[in-house]
């Protein structure tokens, strides 16, 4: 009895329905990190597929299990750092359908990324993975990938309000600690005013 047949290839327009489903599943699995991923429309994915077909520094790969698309990975060749001549292959949003896990699709996609890095002469491979995905992080750790730079995300409007001193949290509510401090200050001010009023009243009665 033969094992599952895994193949990796470049994505095609015909894969768009499967890619939409995989992206939605990846967002659900990402939990809080899904906010940074955004939703993926068919038009957006089509644009990405077309770009990858003409840009030699970009690859959009799919993994097939017995001719069924079960995984995806976005690859790009770019400088390791802004002032560094050396390049790396960045692997973003590698995802395998939950129903096809532990059958080799993820490893096949990483192997394809390594092959791409060799083709473009990139000495490093960097993978973007949310820290909350423990299974994915263990998978990459087994392949000798070590933690690197952590990325933090925030909506532009929230950051602008933070910079202006409004102290708005990403959830949109005012910073609770600041509110507590403000309430305590107001309470102390009221108490002080009350005591002062009583002192004046008492002295007036004498």
mmCIF file of C-alpha atoms in Angstrom:
data_model
loop_
_atom_site.group_PDB
_atom_site.id
_atom_site.type_symbol
_atom_site.label_atom_id
_atom_site.label_comp_id
_atom_site.label_asym_id
_atom_site.label_seq_id
_atom_site.Cartn_x
_atom_site.Cartn_y
_atom_site.Cartn_z
ATOM 1 C CA UNK A 1 0.000 0.000 0.000
ATOM 2 C CA UNK A 2 1.532 3.279 -1.105
ATOM 3 C CA UNK A 3 1.685 6.346 1.118
ATOM 4 C CA UNK A 4 0.182 9.740 0.358
ATOM 5 C CA UNK A 5 1.576 11.474 -2.723
ATOM 6 C CA UNK A 6 2.691 15.024 -1.914
ATOM 7 C CA UNK A 7 3.545 17.475 -4.665
ATOM 8 C CA UNK A 8 4.404 21.188 -4.487
ATOM 9 C CA UNK A 9 3.897 23.575 -7.391
ATOM 10 C CA UNK A 10 3.211 27.211 -8.192
ATOM 11 C CA UNK A 11 -0.354 28.329 -7.609
ATOM 12 C CA UNK A 12 -2.627 28.772 -10.608
ATOM 13 C CA UNK A 13 -5.846 30.773 -11.076
ATOM 14 C CA UNK A 14 -7.782 27.505 -10.883
ATOM 15 C CA UNK A 15 -6.571 27.111 -7.278
ATOM 16 C CA UNK A 16 -8.234 30.317 -6.065
ATOM 17 C CA UNK A 17 -11.301 28.662 -4.415
ATOM 18 C CA UNK A 18 -9.034 26.315 -2.447
ATOM 19 C CA UNK A 19 -6.723 29.197 -1.506
ATOM 20 C CA UNK A 20 -9.666 31.219 -0.181
ATOM 21 C CA UNK A 21 -10.658 28.289 2.027
ATOM 22 C CA UNK A 22 -7.111 27.698 3.263
ATOM 23 C CA UNK A 23 -6.668 31.381 4.075
ATOM 24 C CA UNK A 24 -9.899 31.461 6.073
ATOM 25 C CA UNK A 25 -8.775 28.390 8.021
ATOM 26 C CA UNK A 26 -5.353 29.942 8.634
ATOM 27 C CA UNK A 27 -6.985 33.087 10.043
ATOM 28 C CA UNK A 28 -9.136 31.045 12.414
ATOM 29 C CA UNK A 29 -6.088 29.131 13.617
ATOM 30 C CA UNK A 30 -4.070 32.318 14.138
ATOM 31 C CA UNK A 31 -6.379 33.590 16.879
ATOM 32 C CA UNK A 32 -5.482 37.161 17.947
ATOM 33 C CA UNK A 33 -2.809 37.327 15.236
ATOM 34 C CA UNK A 34 -5.487 37.029 12.547
ATOM 35 C CA UNK A 35 -6.052 40.794 12.725
ATOM 36 C CA UNK A 36 -2.707 41.320 11.006
ATOM 37 C CA UNK A 37 -3.608 38.885 8.222
ATOM 38 C CA UNK A 38 -6.760 40.518 6.957
ATOM 39 C CA UNK A 39 -9.343 38.747 4.860
ATOM 40 C CA UNK A 40 -8.584 37.427 1.391
ATOM 41 C CA UNK A 41 -10.987 37.991 -1.463
ATOM 42 C CA UNK A 42 -10.803 36.057 -4.696
ATOM 43 C CA UNK A 43 -9.646 39.212 -6.488
ATOM 44 C CA UNK A 44 -6.824 39.779 -3.998
ATOM 45 C CA UNK A 45 -5.631 36.198 -4.337
ATOM 46 C CA UNK A 46 -5.882 36.387 -8.120
ATOM 47 C CA UNK A 47 -3.652 39.485 -8.071
ATOM 48 C CA UNK A 48 -1.116 37.654 -5.918
ATOM 49 C CA UNK A 49 -1.144 34.619 -8.215
ATOM 50 C CA UNK A 50 -0.615 36.809 -11.281
ATOM 51 C CA UNK A 51 2.196 38.746 -9.613
ATOM 52 C CA UNK A 52 3.980 35.557 -8.612
ATOM 53 C CA UNK A 53 3.768 34.334 -12.195
ATOM 54 C CA UNK A 54 5.751 37.357 -13.443
ATOM 55 C CA UNK A 55 7.983 38.314 -10.488
ATOM 56 C CA UNK A 56 11.053 36.114 -10.120
ATOM 57 C CA UNK A 57 11.494 37.228 -6.491
ATOM 58 C CA UNK A 58 8.044 36.030 -5.431
ATOM 59 C CA UNK A 59 6.546 32.549 -5.285
ATOM 60 C CA UNK A 60 3.077 31.466 -4.237
ATOM 61 C CA UNK A 61 3.158 27.725 -3.689
ATOM 62 C CA UNK A 62 0.500 25.119 -3.073
ATOM 63 C CA UNK A 63 0.926 21.612 -1.730
ATOM 64 C CA UNK A 64 -1.216 18.828 -3.122
ATOM 65 C CA UNK A 65 -2.083 15.602 -1.343
ATOM 66 C CA UNK A 66 -3.175 13.044 -3.928
ATOM 67 C CA UNK A 67 -3.997 15.876 -6.353
ATOM 68 C CA UNK A 68 -6.010 17.871 -3.797
ATOM 69 C CA UNK A 69 -4.703 21.305 -2.702
ATOM 70 C CA UNK A 70 -4.121 21.115 1.055
ATOM 71 C CA UNK A 71 -1.451 23.737 1.758
ATOM 72 C CA UNK A 72 -0.023 27.089 0.743
ATOM 73 C CA UNK A 73 3.059 29.203 1.324
ATOM 74 C CA UNK A 74 4.046 32.707 0.213
ATOM 75 C CA UNK A 75 7.756 33.110 -0.568
ATOM 76 C CA UNK A 76 9.712 36.254 -1.331
ATOM 77 C CA UNK A 77 13.390 36.976 -1.880
ATOM 78 C CA UNK A 78 14.448 40.190 -0.143
ATOM 79 C CA UNK A 79 17.371 41.755 1.738
ATOM 80 C CA UNK A 80 17.978 40.311 5.192
ATOM 81 C CA UNK A 81 18.112 43.873 6.575
ATOM 82 C CA UNK A 82 17.740 47.379 5.080
ATOM 83 C CA UNK A 83 21.509 47.951 4.868
ATOM 84 C CA UNK A 84 22.520 44.362 4.152
ATOM 85 C CA UNK A 85 23.532 43.134 0.701
ATOM 86 C CA UNK A 86 22.786 39.495 1.499
ATOM 87 C CA UNK A 87 19.285 38.267 0.784
ATOM 88 C CA UNK A 88 16.950 35.835 2.458
ATOM 89 C CA UNK A 89 13.879 33.904 1.444
ATOM 90 C CA UNK A 90 10.988 34.925 3.637
ATOM 91 C CA UNK A 91 8.285 32.316 4.135
ATOM 92 C CA UNK A 92 4.960 33.843 5.099
ATOM 93 C CA UNK A 93 1.626 32.255 5.877
ATOM 94 C CA UNK A 94 2.627 28.646 5.406
ATOM 95 C CA UNK A 95 -0.522 26.736 6.233
ATOM 96 C CA UNK A 96 -1.666 23.147 5.832
ATOM 97 C CA UNK A 97 -5.305 22.142 6.135
ATOM 98 C CA UNK A 98 -6.090 20.563 9.482
ATOM 99 C CA UNK A 99 -7.427 17.452 7.761
ATOM 100 C CA UNK A 100 -4.071 16.920 6.007
ATOM 101 C CA UNK A 101 -1.647 17.473 8.893
ATOM 102 C CA UNK A 102 1.262 15.123 9.680
ATOM 103 C CA UNK A 103 1.359 13.690 6.184
ATOM 104 C CA UNK A 104 4.322 15.615 4.817
ATOM 105 C CA UNK A 105 2.732 18.647 3.169
ATOM 106 C CA UNK A 106 4.308 21.174 5.546
ATOM 107 C CA UNK A 107 7.769 19.663 5.197
ATOM 108 C CA UNK A 108 7.374 19.604 1.423
ATOM 109 C CA UNK A 109 6.563 23.328 1.383
ATOM 110 C CA UNK A 110 9.588 24.127 3.561
ATOM 111 C CA UNK A 111 11.767 21.998 1.293
ATOM 112 C CA UNK A 112 10.471 23.972 -1.699
ATOM 113 C CA UNK A 113 11.430 27.180 0.126
ATOM 114 C CA UNK A 114 14.947 25.800 0.644
ATOM 115 C CA UNK A 115 15.180 24.953 -3.052
ATOM 116 C CA UNK A 116 14.044 28.470 -3.974
ATOM 117 C CA UNK A 117 16.682 29.937 -1.633
ATOM 118 C CA UNK A 118 19.365 27.861 -3.329
ATOM 119 C CA UNK A 119 18.176 28.981 -6.760
ATOM 120 C CA UNK A 120 18.342 32.696 -5.898
ATOM 121 C CA UNK A 121 21.508 32.383 -3.808
ATOM 122 C CA UNK A 122 19.895 33.405 -0.517
ATOM 123 C CA UNK A 123 21.940 32.214 2.500
ATOM 124 C CA UNK A 124 19.089 32.556 5.002
ATOM 125 C CA UNK A 125 15.474 31.473 5.286
ATOM 126 C CA UNK A 126 13.122 33.405 7.562
ATOM 127 C CA UNK A 127 9.679 32.185 8.535
ATOM 128 C CA UNK A 128 6.872 34.370 9.875
ATOM 129 C CA UNK A 129 4.784 32.477 12.426
ATOM 130 C CA UNK A 130 2.533 33.799 15.218
ATOM 131 C CA UNK A 131 3.919 32.970 18.678
ATOM 132 C CA UNK A 132 0.501 31.643 19.702
ATOM 133 C CA UNK A 133 0.723 28.741 17.228
ATOM 134 C CA UNK A 134 2.565 26.246 19.413
ATOM 135 C CA UNK A 135 2.324 23.327 17.011
ATOM 136 C CA UNK A 136 3.720 25.406 14.147
ATOM 137 C CA UNK A 137 6.555 26.742 16.297
ATOM 138 C CA UNK A 138 7.480 23.222 17.395
ATOM 139 C CA UNK A 139 7.439 22.140 13.744
ATOM 140 C CA UNK A 140 9.900 24.868 12.769
ATOM 141 C CA UNK A 141 12.064 24.229 15.830
ATOM 142 C CA UNK A 142 12.472 20.604 14.746
ATOM 143 C CA UNK A 143 13.786 21.928 11.428
ATOM 144 C CA UNK A 144 16.446 24.005 13.257
ATOM 145 C CA UNK A 145 14.732 27.373 12.801
ATOM 146 C CA UNK A 146 15.435 29.572 15.814
ATOM 147 C CA UNK A 147 13.454 32.601 17.089
ATOM 148 C CA UNK A 148 14.345 35.886 15.412
ATOM 149 C CA UNK A 149 12.847 39.353 15.360
ATOM 150 C CA UNK A 150 9.321 39.605 16.762
ATOM 151 C CA UNK A 151 6.864 41.755 14.831
ATOM 152 C CA UNK A 152 4.145 43.749 16.588
ATOM 153 C CA UNK A 153 1.090 45.112 14.819
ATOM 154 C CA UNK A 154 -1.415 47.864 15.555
ATOM 155 C CA UNK A 155 -4.100 49.651 13.517
ATOM 156 C CA UNK A 156 -2.797 53.025 12.348
ATOM 157 C CA UNK A 157 -5.653 54.902 14.001
ATOM 158 C CA UNK A 158 -4.991 53.270 17.376
ATOM 159 C CA UNK A 159 -1.289 54.114 17.166
ATOM 160 C CA UNK A 160 -2.100 57.711 16.248
ATOM 161 C CA UNK A 161 -4.348 58.035 19.306
ATOM 162 C CA UNK A 162 -1.667 56.484 21.507
ATOM 163 C CA UNK A 163 0.885 58.975 20.220
ATOM 164 C CA UNK A 164 -1.491 61.850 20.897
ATOM 165 C CA UNK A 165 -1.800 60.804 24.534
ATOM 166 C CA UNK A 166 -5.296 59.361 24.549
ATOM 167 C CA UNK A 167 -3.974 56.029 25.855
ATOM 168 C CA UNK A 168 -6.402 53.908 23.886
ATOM 169 C CA UNK A 169 -5.815 50.173 23.996
ATOM 170 C CA UNK A 170 -5.999 48.033 20.812
ATOM 171 C CA UNK A 171 -9.473 46.942 21.904
ATOM 172 C CA UNK A 172 -10.632 50.553 21.696
ATOM 173 C CA UNK A 173 -11.178 51.129 25.436
ATOM 174 C CA UNK A 174 -9.353 53.713 27.536
ATOM 175 C CA UNK A 175 -6.423 52.423 29.521
ATOM 176 C CA UNK A 176 -7.899 50.974 32.721
ATOM 177 C CA UNK A 177 -4.929 51.756 34.902
ATOM 178 C CA UNK A 178 -5.078 55.409 33.876
ATOM 179 C CA UNK A 179 -8.797 55.509 34.617
ATOM 180 C CA UNK A 180 -8.234 54.075 38.096
ATOM 181 C CA UNK A 181 -5.554 56.682 38.822
ATOM 182 C CA UNK A 182 -7.805 59.471 37.552
ATOM 183 C CA UNK A 183 -10.735 58.296 39.703
ATOM 184 C CA UNK A 184 -8.534 58.165 42.793
ATOM 185 C CA UNK A 185 -7.277 61.685 42.144
ATOM 186 C CA UNK A 186 -10.829 62.969 41.745
ATOM 187 C CA UNK A 187 -11.879 61.208 44.948
ATOM 188 C CA UNK A 188 -8.977 62.739 46.863
ATOM 189 C CA UNK A 189 -9.813 66.178 45.483
ATOM 190 C CA UNK A 190 -13.447 65.852 46.584
ATOM 191 C CA UNK A 191 -12.388 64.617 50.035
ATOM 192 C CA UNK A 192 -9.944 67.499 50.447
ATOM 193 C CA UNK A 193 -12.575 70.047 49.396
ATOM 194 C CA UNK A 194 -15.103 68.546 51.814
ATOM 195 C CA UNK A 195 -12.670 68.669 54.720
ATOM 196 C CA UNK A 196 -11.739 72.262 53.919
ATOM 197 C CA UNK A 197 -15.403 73.245 53.787
ATOM 198 C CA UNK A 198 -16.096 71.600 57.150
ATOM 199 C CA UNK A 199 -13.071 73.327 58.702
ATOM 200 C CA UNK A 200 -14.246 76.732 57.488
ATOM 201 C CA UNK A 201 -17.773 76.075 58.683
ATOM 202 C CA UNK A 202 -16.584 74.970 62.136
ATOM 203 C CA UNK A 203 -14.356 78.002 62.582
ATOM 204 C CA UNK A 204 -17.207 80.258 61.574
ATOM 205 C CA UNK A 205 -19.473 78.778 64.227
ATOM 206 C CA UNK A 206 -16.967 79.740 66.950
#
